[in-house]
Amino acid sequence: RNFDEEHRAFLEIASRKECFVKMVLSRTLNLAEFDAQVNIIAEVSRETPLILQPISAEREGHEDPALMDFLSSLQQRALGKLREVRIVPRLHKILQIP
């Protein structure tokens, strides 16, 4: 089932406070779904920061050059609609925090 309307309603409430959206992404991402979610964020408030986090089955995402290149292209794609899009590794994995 598609949860786009629930996501939109949640973001409308959350945008009244300081918030951000985080997406944990792999190379198997559906681009149409990514674009749809970015559009929802932009429609509610293009000022909401979007954080992209790399995840890979082979190794930790930030160590996968192809995945990082893919996330860079997604970042540029989303910056066409949102003011701030960052790529942030899964710091808890790098620091080995369970």
mmCIF file of N, CA and C in Angstrom:
data_model
loop_
_atom_site.group_PDB
_atom_site.id
_atom_site.type_symbol
_atom_site.label_atom_id
_atom_site.label_comp_id
_atom_site.label_asym_id
_atom_site.label_seq_id
_atom_site.Cartn_x
_atom_site.Cartn_y
_atom_site.Cartn_z
ATOM 1 N N ARG A 1 0.843 -1.170 0.000
ATOM 2 C CA ARG A 1 0.000 0.000 0.000
ATOM 3 C C ARG A 1 0.888 1.233 0.000
ATOM 4 N N ASN A 2 0.443 2.259 -0.616
ATOM 5 C CA ASN A 2 1.162 3.525 -0.721
ATOM 6 C C ASN A 2 0.838 4.393 0.503
ATOM 7 N N PHE A 3 1.868 4.903 1.156
ATOM 8 C CA PHE A 3 1.693 5.713 2.364
ATOM 9 C C PHE A 3 1.985 7.202 2.122
ATOM 10 N N ASP A 4 1.932 7.649 0.878
ATOM 11 C CA ASP A 4 2.278 9.031 0.565
ATOM 12 C C ASP A 4 1.430 10.049 1.333
ATOM 13 N N GLU A 5 0.150 9.820 1.428
ATOM 14 C CA GLU A 5 -0.708 10.790 2.136
ATOM 15 C C GLU A 5 -0.388 10.837 3.626
ATOM 16 N N GLU A 6 -0.063 9.687 4.215
ATOM 17 C CA GLU A 6 0.344 9.659 5.625
ATOM 18 C C GLU A 6 1.665 10.391 5.814
ATOM 19 N N HIS A 7 2.597 10.196 4.878
ATOM 20 C CA HIS A 7 3.886 10.899 4.940
ATOM 21 C C HIS A 7 3.666 12.407 4.850
ATOM 22 N N ARG A 8 2.818 12.818 3.922
ATOM 23 C CA ARG A 8 2.524 14.245 3.748
ATOM 24 C C ARG A 8 1.908 14.824 5.027
ATOM 25 N N ALA A 9 0.923 14.132 5.603
ATOM 26 C CA ALA A 9 0.261 14.616 6.826
ATOM 27 C C ALA A 9 1.258 14.720 7.971
ATOM 28 N N PHE A 10 2.131 13.729 8.107
ATOM 29 C CA PHE A 10 3.143 13.767 9.162
ATOM 30 C C PHE A 10 4.085 14.949 8.967
ATOM 31 N N LEU A 11 4.560 15.148 7.729
ATOM 32 C CA LEU A 11 5.481 16.258 7.453
ATOM 33 C C LEU A 11 4.834 17.611 7.701
ATOM 34 N N GLU A 12 3.559 17.736 7.391
ATOM 35 C CA GLU A 12 2.868 19.001 7.643
ATOM 36 C C GLU A 12 2.851 19.326 9.135
ATOM 37 N N ILE A 13 2.649 18.301 9.961
ATOM 38 C CA ILE A 13 2.680 18.506 11.418
ATOM 39 C C ILE A 13 4.112 18.772 11.872
ATOM 40 N N ALA A 14 5.052 17.945 11.420
ATOM 41 C CA ALA A 14 6.445 18.061 11.857
ATOM 42 C C ALA A 14 7.086 19.366 11.411
ATOM 43 N N SER A 15 6.666 19.899 10.277
ATOM 44 C CA SER A 15 7.298 21.112 9.752
ATOM 45 C C SER A 15 6.998 22.344 10.607
ATOM 46 N N ARG A 16 6.086 22.216 11.542
ATOM 47 C CA ARG A 16 5.815 23.326 12.463
ATOM 48 C C ARG A 16 6.950 23.490 13.471
ATOM 49 N N LYS A 17 7.781 22.473 13.584
ATOM 50 C CA LYS A 17 8.948 22.477 14.463
ATOM 51 C C LYS A 17 10.190 22.285 13.591
ATOM 52 N N GLU A 18 11.348 22.329 14.228
ATOM 53 C CA GLU A 18 12.579 22.041 13.495
ATOM 54 C C GLU A 18 12.621 20.534 13.220
ATOM 55 N N CYS A 19 12.768 20.153 11.975
ATOM 56 C CA CYS A 19 12.802 18.730 11.634
ATOM 57 C C CYS A 19 13.653 18.521 10.381
ATOM 58 N N PHE A 20 13.934 17.260 10.094
ATOM 59 C CA PHE A 20 14.604 16.876 8.862
ATOM 60 C C PHE A 20 14.064 15.512 8.455
ATOM 61 N N VAL A 21 14.305 15.131 7.211
ATOM 62 C CA VAL A 21 13.906 13.818 6.714
ATOM 63 C C VAL A 21 15.176 13.049 6.394
ATOM 64 N N LYS A 22 15.222 11.789 6.835
ATOM 65 C CA LYS A 22 16.376 10.933 6.537
ATOM 66 C C LYS A 22 15.904 9.774 5.669
ATOM 67 N N MET A 23 16.655 9.508 4.603
ATOM 68 C CA MET A 23 16.410 8.345 3.750
ATOM 69 C C MET A 23 17.662 7.483 3.747
ATOM 70 N N VAL A 24 17.516 6.211 4.108
ATOM 71 C CA VAL A 24 18.611 5.240 4.029
ATOM 72 C C VAL A 24 18.450 4.544 2.685
ATOM 73 N N LEU A 25 19.479 4.673 1.819
ATOM 74 C CA LEU A 25 19.333 4.275 0.420
ATOM 75 C C LEU A 25 20.424 3.318 -0.045
ATOM 76 N N SER A 26 20.019 2.411 -0.927
ATOM 77 C CA SER A 26 20.961 1.496 -1.577
ATOM 78 C C SER A 26 20.878 1.710 -3.085
ATOM 79 N N ARG A 27 21.694 0.966 -3.830
ATOM 80 C CA ARG A 27 21.686 1.084 -5.296
ATOM 81 C C ARG A 27 20.415 0.499 -5.909
ATOM 82 N N THR A 28 19.593 -0.209 -5.125
ATOM 83 C CA THR A 28 18.361 -0.796 -5.657
ATOM 84 C C THR A 28 17.174 0.167 -5.572
ATOM 85 N N LEU A 29 17.440 1.412 -5.251
ATOM 86 C CA LEU A 29 16.403 2.421 -5.109
ATOM 87 C C LEU A 29 15.549 2.566 -6.364
ATOM 88 N N ASN A 30 14.258 2.723 -6.168
ATOM 89 C CA ASN A 30 13.324 3.024 -7.250
ATOM 90 C C ASN A 30 13.311 4.544 -7.423
ATOM 91 N N LEU A 31 13.814 5.027 -8.555
ATOM 92 C CA LEU A 31 13.938 6.476 -8.774
ATOM 93 C C LEU A 31 12.583 7.185 -8.755
ATOM 94 N N ALA A 32 11.555 6.555 -9.278
ATOM 95 C CA ALA A 32 10.224 7.178 -9.271
ATOM 96 C C ALA A 32 9.742 7.366 -7.837
ATOM 97 N N GLU A 33 9.996 6.388 -6.981
ATOM 98 C CA GLU A 33 9.605 6.510 -5.572
ATOM 99 C C GLU A 33 10.417 7.606 -4.875
ATOM 100 N N PHE A 34 11.716 7.669 -5.163
ATOM 101 C CA PHE A 34 12.559 8.725 -4.603
ATOM 102 C C PHE A 34 12.025 10.093 -5.009
ATOM 103 N N ASP A 35 11.764 10.269 -6.296
ATOM 104 C CA ASP A 35 11.252 11.549 -6.784
ATOM 105 C C ASP A 35 9.924 11.904 -6.117
ATOM 106 N N ALA A 36 9.050 10.920 -5.948
ATOM 107 C CA ALA A 36 7.752 11.165 -5.319
ATOM 108 C C ALA A 36 7.927 11.644 -3.880
ATOM 109 N N GLN A 37 8.861 11.037 -3.148
ATOM 110 C CA GLN A 37 9.077 11.444 -1.760
ATOM 111 C C GLN A 37 9.705 12.831 -1.687
ATOM 112 N N VAL A 38 10.642 13.125 -2.573
ATOM 113 C CA VAL A 38 11.239 14.461 -2.619
ATOM 114 C C VAL A 38 10.160 15.497 -2.942
ATOM 115 N N ASN A 39 9.263 15.159 -3.856
ATOM 116 C CA ASN A 39 8.176 16.079 -4.205
ATOM 117 C C ASN A 39 7.276 16.356 -2.999
ATOM 118 N N ILE A 40 6.974 15.334 -2.220
ATOM 119 C CA ILE A 40 6.147 15.529 -1.028
ATOM 120 C C ILE A 40 6.841 16.485 -0.061
ATOM 121 N N ILE A 41 8.125 16.260 0.174
ATOM 122 C CA ILE A 41 8.876 17.140 1.084
ATOM 123 C C ILE A 41 8.827 18.574 0.553
ATOM 124 N N ALA A 42 9.097 18.749 -0.731
ATOM 125 C CA ALA A 42 9.135 20.092 -1.334
ATOM 126 C C ALA A 42 7.772 20.770 -1.288
ATOM 127 N N GLU A 43 6.709 20.008 -1.490
ATOM 128 C CA GLU A 43 5.362 20.584 -1.457
ATOM 129 C C GLU A 43 4.988 21.067 -0.059
ATOM 130 N N VAL A 44 5.450 20.347 0.963
ATOM 131 C CA VAL A 44 5.166 20.752 2.342
ATOM 132 C C VAL A 44 6.061 21.923 2.719
ATOM 133 N N SER A 45 7.379 21.775 2.508
ATOM 134 C CA SER A 45 8.325 22.859 2.782
ATOM 135 C C SER A 45 9.665 22.527 2.161
ATOM 136 N N ARG A 46 10.065 23.292 1.170
ATOM 137 C CA ARG A 46 11.361 23.035 0.531
ATOM 138 C C ARG A 46 12.516 23.378 1.460
ATOM 139 N N GLU A 47 12.224 23.948 2.633
ATOM 140 C CA GLU A 47 13.242 24.278 3.637
ATOM 141 C C GLU A 47 13.574 23.084 4.529
ATOM 142 N N THR A 48 12.794 22.001 4.456
ATOM 143 C CA THR A 48 13.069 20.811 5.270
ATOM 144 C C THR A 48 14.320 20.123 4.737
ATOM 145 N N PRO A 49 15.375 20.009 5.567
ATOM 146 C CA PRO A 49 16.592 19.329 5.104
ATOM 147 C C PRO A 49 16.344 17.843 4.841
ATOM 148 N N LEU A 50 16.990 17.322 3.821
ATOM 149 C CA LEU A 50 16.940 15.900 3.501
ATOM 150 C C LEU A 50 18.326 15.316 3.709
ATOM 151 N N ILE A 51 18.390 14.242 4.487
ATOM 152 C CA ILE A 51 19.645 13.531 4.752
ATOM 153 C C ILE A 51 19.595 12.205 4.001
ATOM 154 N N LEU A 52 20.600 11.941 3.173
ATOM 155 C CA LEU A 52 20.717 10.671 2.463
ATOM 156 C C LEU A 52 21.797 9.846 3.138
ATOM 157 N N GLN A 53 21.455 8.609 3.515
ATOM 158 C CA GLN A 53 22.435 7.728 4.149
ATOM 159 C C GLN A 53 22.647 6.498 3.282
ATOM 160 N N PRO A 54 23.916 6.184 2.975
ATOM 161 C CA PRO A 54 24.214 5.032 2.133
ATOM 162 C C PRO A 54 24.190 3.722 2.921
ATOM 163 N N ILE A 55 23.556 2.699 2.330
ATOM 164 C CA ILE A 55 23.593 1.362 2.916
ATOM 165 C C ILE A 55 23.870 0.370 1.789
ATOM 166 N N SER A 56 24.781 -0.563 2.047
ATOM 167 C CA SER A 56 25.205 -1.523 1.034
ATOM 168 C C SER A 56 25.280 -2.910 1.649
ATOM 169 N N ALA A 57 24.930 -3.922 0.864
ATOM 170 C CA ALA A 57 24.981 -5.305 1.360
ATOM 171 C C ALA A 57 26.426 -5.804 1.450
ATOM 172 N N GLU A 58 27.301 -5.278 0.578
ATOM 173 C CA GLU A 58 28.674 -5.785 0.511
ATOM 174 C C GLU A 58 29.570 -5.256 1.634
ATOM 175 N N ARG A 59 29.430 -3.974 1.947
ATOM 176 C CA ARG A 59 30.263 -3.318 2.954
ATOM 177 C C ARG A 59 29.503 -2.084 3.429
ATOM 178 N N GLU A 60 30.042 -1.402 4.394
ATOM 179 C CA GLU A 60 29.356 -0.191 4.861
ATOM 180 C C GLU A 60 29.241 0.781 3.690
ATOM 181 N N GLY A 61 28.098 1.428 3.573
ATOM 182 C CA GLY A 61 27.758 2.221 2.397
ATOM 183 C C GLY A 61 28.773 3.244 1.975
ATOM 184 N N HIS A 62 29.366 3.966 2.927
ATOM 185 C CA HIS A 62 30.324 5.015 2.550
ATOM 186 C C HIS A 62 31.602 4.439 1.950
ATOM 187 N N GLU A 63 31.819 3.127 2.082
ATOM 188 C CA GLU A 63 32.998 2.470 1.517
ATOM 189 C C GLU A 63 32.727 1.923 0.115
ATOM 190 N N ASP A 64 31.536 2.144 -0.405
ATOM 191 C CA ASP A 64 31.124 1.646 -1.720
ATOM 192 C C ASP A 64 31.123 2.819 -2.710
ATOM 193 N N PRO A 65 32.192 2.957 -3.522
ATOM 194 C CA PRO A 65 32.297 4.117 -4.415
ATOM 195 C C PRO A 65 31.121 4.259 -5.380
ATOM 196 N N ALA A 66 30.629 3.146 -5.904
ATOM 197 C CA ALA A 66 29.500 3.220 -6.844
ATOM 198 C C ALA A 66 28.252 3.745 -6.136
ATOM 199 N N LEU A 67 28.032 3.303 -4.920
ATOM 200 C CA LEU A 67 26.882 3.780 -4.153
ATOM 201 C C LEU A 67 27.027 5.261 -3.830
ATOM 202 N N MET A 68 28.218 5.692 -3.462
ATOM 203 C CA MET A 68 28.428 7.106 -3.141
ATOM 204 C C MET A 68 28.234 7.985 -4.384
ATOM 205 N N ASP A 69 28.669 7.508 -5.546
ATOM 206 C CA ASP A 69 28.420 8.240 -6.787
ATOM 207 C C ASP A 69 26.919 8.345 -7.055
ATOM 208 N N PHE A 70 26.207 7.236 -6.809
ATOM 209 C CA PHE A 70 24.756 7.215 -6.997
ATOM 210 C C PHE A 70 24.082 8.210 -6.053
ATOM 211 N N LEU A 71 24.498 8.225 -4.790
ATOM 212 C CA LEU A 71 23.913 9.170 -3.833
ATOM 213 C C LEU A 71 24.234 10.614 -4.212
ATOM 214 N N SER A 72 25.411 10.848 -4.757
ATOM 215 C CA SER A 72 25.751 12.203 -5.221
ATOM 216 C C SER A 72 24.808 12.637 -6.331
ATOM 217 N N SER A 73 24.483 11.719 -7.234
ATOM 218 C CA SER A 73 23.544 12.067 -8.306
ATOM 219 C C SER A 73 22.147 12.298 -7.735
ATOM 220 N N LEU A 74 21.757 11.526 -6.726
ATOM 221 C CA LEU A 74 20.460 11.743 -6.069
ATOM 222 C C LEU A 74 20.438 13.086 -5.344
ATOM 223 N N GLN A 75 21.556 13.425 -4.736
ATOM 224 C CA GLN A 75 21.654 14.713 -4.043
ATOM 225 C C GLN A 75 21.411 15.852 -5.035
ATOM 226 N N GLN A 76 22.069 15.808 -6.178
ATOM 227 C CA GLN A 76 21.898 16.845 -7.191
ATOM 228 C C GLN A 76 20.457 16.877 -7.713
ATOM 229 N N ARG A 77 19.887 15.703 -7.878
ATOM 230 C CA ARG A 77 18.498 15.586 -8.349
ATOM 231 C C ARG A 77 17.541 16.252 -7.355
ATOM 232 N N ALA A 78 17.731 15.986 -6.062
ATOM 233 C CA ALA A 78 16.853 16.532 -5.025
ATOM 234 C C ALA A 78 17.082 18.022 -4.815
ATOM 235 N N LEU A 79 18.314 18.493 -5.029
ATOM 236 C CA LEU A 79 18.596 19.920 -4.857
ATOM 237 C C LEU A 79 17.843 20.786 -5.866
ATOM 238 N N GLY A 80 17.294 20.174 -6.887
ATOM 239 C CA GLY A 80 16.447 20.907 -7.807
ATOM 240 C C GLY A 80 15.120 21.304 -7.173
ATOM 241 N N LYS A 81 14.770 20.647 -6.064
ATOM 242 C CA LYS A 81 13.486 20.908 -5.401
ATOM 243 C C LYS A 81 13.637 21.357 -3.948
ATOM 244 N N LEU A 82 14.721 20.933 -3.302
ATOM 245 C CA LEU A 82 14.921 21.220 -1.876
ATOM 246 C C LEU A 82 16.137 22.120 -1.686
ATOM 247 N N ARG A 83 16.111 22.911 -0.627
ATOM 248 C CA ARG A 83 17.208 23.839 -0.372
ATOM 249 C C ARG A 83 18.453 23.145 0.162
ATOM 250 N N GLU A 84 18.273 22.085 0.978
ATOM 251 C CA GLU A 84 19.422 21.439 1.625
ATOM 252 C C GLU A 84 19.293 19.919 1.544
ATOM 253 N N VAL A 85 20.287 19.286 0.928
ATOM 254 C CA VAL A 85 20.345 17.825 0.828
ATOM 255 C C VAL A 85 21.769 17.413 1.155
ATOM 256 N N ARG A 86 21.920 16.595 2.195
ATOM 257 C CA ARG A 86 23.261 16.164 2.632
ATOM 258 C C ARG A 86 23.383 14.649 2.548
ATOM 259 N N ILE A 87 24.603 14.196 2.326
ATOM 260 C CA ILE A 87 24.925 12.773 2.393
ATOM 261 C C ILE A 87 25.700 12.569 3.688
ATOM 262 N N VAL A 88 25.189 11.696 4.542
ATOM 263 C CA VAL A 88 25.799 11.461 5.851
ATOM 264 C C VAL A 88 25.946 9.951 6.043
ATOM 265 N N PRO A 89 27.159 9.457 6.311
ATOM 266 C CA PRO A 89 27.320 8.019 6.537
ATOM 267 C C PRO A 89 26.648 7.592 7.840
ATOM 268 N N ARG A 90 26.467 6.301 7.983
ATOM 269 C CA ARG A 90 25.862 5.768 9.208
ATOM 270 C C ARG A 90 26.934 5.784 10.303
ATOM 271 N N LEU A 91 27.021 6.899 10.992
ATOM 272 C CA LEU A 91 28.082 7.136 11.966
ATOM 273 C C LEU A 91 28.113 6.072 13.061
ATOM 274 N N HIS A 92 26.958 5.584 13.482
ATOM 275 C CA HIS A 92 26.934 4.565 14.536
ATOM 276 C C HIS A 92 27.658 3.294 14.083
ATOM 277 N N LYS A 93 27.635 2.995 12.773
ATOM 278 C CA LYS A 93 28.356 1.821 12.264
ATOM 279 C C LYS A 93 29.861 2.097 12.221
ATOM 280 N N ILE A 94 30.254 3.299 11.811
ATOM 281 C CA ILE A 94 31.664 3.647 11.752
ATOM 282 C C ILE A 94 32.277 3.603 13.157
ATOM 283 N N LEU A 95 31.538 4.100 14.149
ATOM 284 C CA LEU A 95 32.015 4.110 15.533
ATOM 285 C C LEU A 95 31.758 2.793 16.270
ATOM 286 N N GLN A 96 31.141 1.842 15.553
ATOM 287 C CA GLN A 96 30.844 0.513 16.101
ATOM 288 C C GLN A 96 29.964 0.597 17.354
ATOM 289 N N ILE A 97 28.929 1.435 17.266
ATOM 290 C CA ILE A 97 27.952 1.565 18.333
ATOM 291 C C ILE A 97 26.737 0.730 17.935
ATOM 292 N N PRO A 98 26.352 -0.247 18.753
ATOM 293 C CA PRO A 98 25.222 -1.132 18.352
ATOM 294 C C PRO A 98 23.904 -0.405 18.221
#
